[in-house]
Coordinates of C-alpha atoms in Angstrom, one line a residue:
M1 CA -0.1 0.4 0.1
K2 CA 1.3 3.4 -1.1
P3 CA 1.7 5.9 1.8
P4 CA -0.5 8.8 1.7
L5 CA 0.5 12.1 -0.6
H6 CA 2.2 14.8 0.9
I7 CA 4.0 17.3 -1.3
A8 CA 6.1 19.5 0.3
L9 CA 6.7 23.1 -1.9
L10 CA 10.0 24.8 -1.1
G11 CA 10.9 28.0 -2.2
D12 CA 9.2 31.1 -2.4
S13 CA 7.5 33.8 -3.4
I14 CA 6.1 31.4 -6.0
F15 CA 4.3 29.5 -3.3
D16 CA 4.7 31.6 0.0
N17 CA 2.5 33.9 -1.8
A18 CA 0.1 35.5 0.6
H19 CA 1.5 38.6 1.2
Y20 CA 0.9 39.4 -3.0
V21 CA -2.8 37.9 -2.7
P22 CA -4.9 39.6 -0.9
G23 CA -8.4 38.7 -0.3
G24 CA -7.6 36.2 -2.8
C25 CA -6.3 32.6 -2.8
A26 CA -2.5 31.7 -2.3
V27 CA -0.9 28.5 -3.8
I28 CA -1.7 26.4 -0.4
D29 CA -4.8 27.6 0.0
H30 CA -4.9 26.8 -3.7
L31 CA -4.0 23.3 -3.0
H32 CA -5.7 22.5 0.2
S33 CA -8.7 23.0 -1.1
A34 CA -7.6 20.4 -4.1
L35 CA -6.2 18.4 -1.7
P36 CA -6.3 17.5 2.0
V37 CA -5.4 20.1 4.2
E38 CA -2.0 17.5 5.9
S39 CA -0.9 16.4 2.0
V40 CA 0.8 19.8 1.5
T41 CA 3.6 21.1 3.7
L42 CA 4.2 25.0 2.3
L43 CA 8.2 25.0 3.1
A44 CA 9.1 28.2 0.5
V45 CA 10.0 31.9 2.2
D46 CA 9.6 34.8 0.3
G47 CA 12.2 36.1 -0.7
N48 CA 14.4 33.1 -0.5
T49 CA 17.2 31.8 -2.9
T50 CA 18.5 28.8 -3.7
C51 CA 20.9 28.9 -0.4
D52 CA 17.9 29.6 1.3
V53 CA 16.8 26.2 0.0
L54 CA 19.1 23.9 2.3
T55 CA 17.8 25.9 5.1
Q56 CA 13.6 24.6 4.1
L57 CA 14.5 21.2 3.6
Q58 CA 16.4 21.0 7.2
R59 CA 11.8 21.3 8.6
L60 CA 11.6 18.8 5.5
P61 CA 8.5 16.5 7.4
Q62 CA 9.2 12.7 7.7
D63 CA 6.1 11.7 5.5
T64 CA 6.9 14.2 2.9
T65 CA 6.5 12.2 -0.5
H66 CA 7.2 14.6 -3.2
L67 CA 8.7 17.8 -3.7
V68 CA 8.1 20.8 -5.5
L69 CA 10.1 23.6 -6.1
S70 CA 10.1 27.2 -7.4
V71 CA 13.3 29.0 -6.8
G72 CA 15.7 31.2 -8.8
G73 CA 14.1 34.1 -9.1
N74 CA 15.4 36.4 -5.9
D75 CA 19.1 34.7 -7.3
A76 CA 18.3 36.6 -10.2
L77 CA 17.2 39.9 -8.6
D78 CA 20.1 40.0 -7.2
W79 CA 22.0 40.1 -9.3
L80 CA 20.4 43.3 -10.7
P81 CA 22.4 45.6 -9.7
S82 CA 25.5 44.6 -10.9
L83 CA 23.9 44.2 -14.8
E84 CA 24.2 47.7 -15.3
R85 CA 27.9 47.3 -14.9
P86 CA 30.1 49.3 -18.3
T87 CA 31.0 47.1 -21.0
S88 CA 33.0 47.3 -23.9
S89 CA 31.4 44.8 -26.8
V90 CA 28.7 42.6 -26.4
M91 CA 31.3 39.8 -26.1
E92 CA 32.8 41.3 -22.9
A93 CA 28.6 41.9 -21.5
L94 CA 28.3 38.1 -22.4
G95 CA 31.2 36.8 -20.3
Y96 CA 29.7 38.9 -18.1
L97 CA 26.7 36.9 -18.2
H98 CA 28.6 33.3 -18.2
T99 CA 29.9 34.1 -14.8
I100 CA 27.1 35.3 -13.5
Q101 CA 25.1 31.7 -15.1
A102 CA 27.9 29.8 -13.6
E103 CA 28.1 30.5 -9.7
F104 CA 24.2 30.4 -9.7
R105 CA 25.3 27.7 -11.1
G106 CA 26.9 26.0 -8.6
H107 CA 24.2 26.8 -6.2
Y108 CA 21.8 25.5 -8.1
E109 CA 23.1 22.1 -8.5
G110 CA 24.0 22.0 -5.1
L111 CA 20.3 22.7 -4.4
L112 CA 19.4 19.4 -6.8
A113 CA 21.8 17.4 -5.3
Q114 CA 20.5 17.5 -1.4
L115 CA 17.3 16.5 -3.5
K116 CA 18.3 13.8 -5.0
S117 CA 19.6 12.6 -1.8
T118 CA 15.9 12.3 -0.7
A119 CA 15.0 9.6 -3.4
K120 CA 11.3 11.7 -3.3
P121 CA 9.8 12.7 -6.3
V122 CA 11.0 15.8 -7.8
L123 CA 8.9 18.7 -9.7
V124 CA 11.0 21.6 -10.4
C125 CA 10.1 25.1 -12.1
T126 CA 11.9 27.3 -13.8
V127 CA 11.4 31.5 -13.2
Y128 CA 8.3 33.1 -15.0
D129 CA 9.0 36.0 -16.8
A130 CA 5.3 37.1 -18.2
V131 CA 6.2 40.7 -15.9
P132 CA 5.0 44.1 -16.4
G133 CA 8.5 46.1 -16.9
L134 CA 10.6 43.9 -17.4
T135 CA 12.8 45.1 -21.1
P136 CA 14.0 42.3 -23.5
A137 CA 17.2 42.7 -22.0
L138 CA 16.5 41.5 -17.9
K139 CA 13.8 38.9 -20.1
T140 CA 17.7 37.8 -21.6
A141 CA 19.2 37.5 -18.5
L142 CA 16.5 35.9 -17.1
S143 CA 17.1 33.3 -19.1
V144 CA 20.7 32.6 -17.9
F145 CA 18.7 30.8 -14.7
N146 CA 15.8 29.0 -16.5
D147 CA 19.1 27.6 -19.0
V148 CA 20.3 26.3 -15.3
I149 CA 17.3 25.2 -13.7
T150 CA 16.2 23.8 -16.8
R151 CA 18.9 21.6 -17.8
G152 CA 20.0 20.8 -13.7
A153 CA 15.9 19.6 -13.5
L154 CA 16.2 17.2 -17.0
R155 CA 20.0 16.2 -15.7
H156 CA 18.8 15.2 -12.6
G157 CA 15.7 13.1 -14.0
F158 CA 13.2 15.8 -12.6
D159 CA 10.1 16.5 -14.0
L160 CA 9.8 19.9 -14.9
L161 CA 7.3 22.5 -15.3
D162 CA 8.0 25.8 -17.3
L163 CA 6.3 28.6 -15.9
R164 CA 7.2 30.9 -18.0
E165 CA 4.6 29.1 -20.6
L166 CA 1.8 28.7 -17.6
L167 CA 2.0 31.8 -16.7
N168 CA 2.5 34.0 -20.1
Q169 CA 0.1 36.9 -19.0
A170 CA 0.7 40.3 -17.2
Q171 CA -2.5 39.7 -15.0
D172 CA -0.4 36.2 -13.9
Y173 CA 1.9 38.5 -12.4
S174 CA 0.9 40.2 -8.8
A175 CA 2.8 43.9 -8.3
I176 CA 1.5 43.8 -5.2

């Protein structure tokens, strides 16, 4: 007999979004309405980065059967000020993006290895990019992070939910 379903939500405000939907339903509320309340645990914390999820994993209930991860947007936001750094050529700028990507990959791959060690099914989400006011250049920079997320999920054999395809309208974003 299979153990009862128990999903743990890991990551950032994509899941810990109650603050952003006042008067509406947060992700956890939607899941609780579809599943028994004890079937879902919210470990995600608004503002957390990839490195912070390791702390979330320490609070993982023992009876967890499935993990869902959505993190990386705050990592990208942390790099935002440095993207204003002047460069002398497009190649230099691309080299800088590669450096950013390599640092993120190091953190993200370490997290994915920790998730793999749990031997539980994992669903990994990309960072959505239908954010009002997100310039084409910033959308391109965000793709550097999503490339790491996508390739890492596939390399580890995790399921992947591409939020760029699911949340693709400006109204999918809450600016609160």
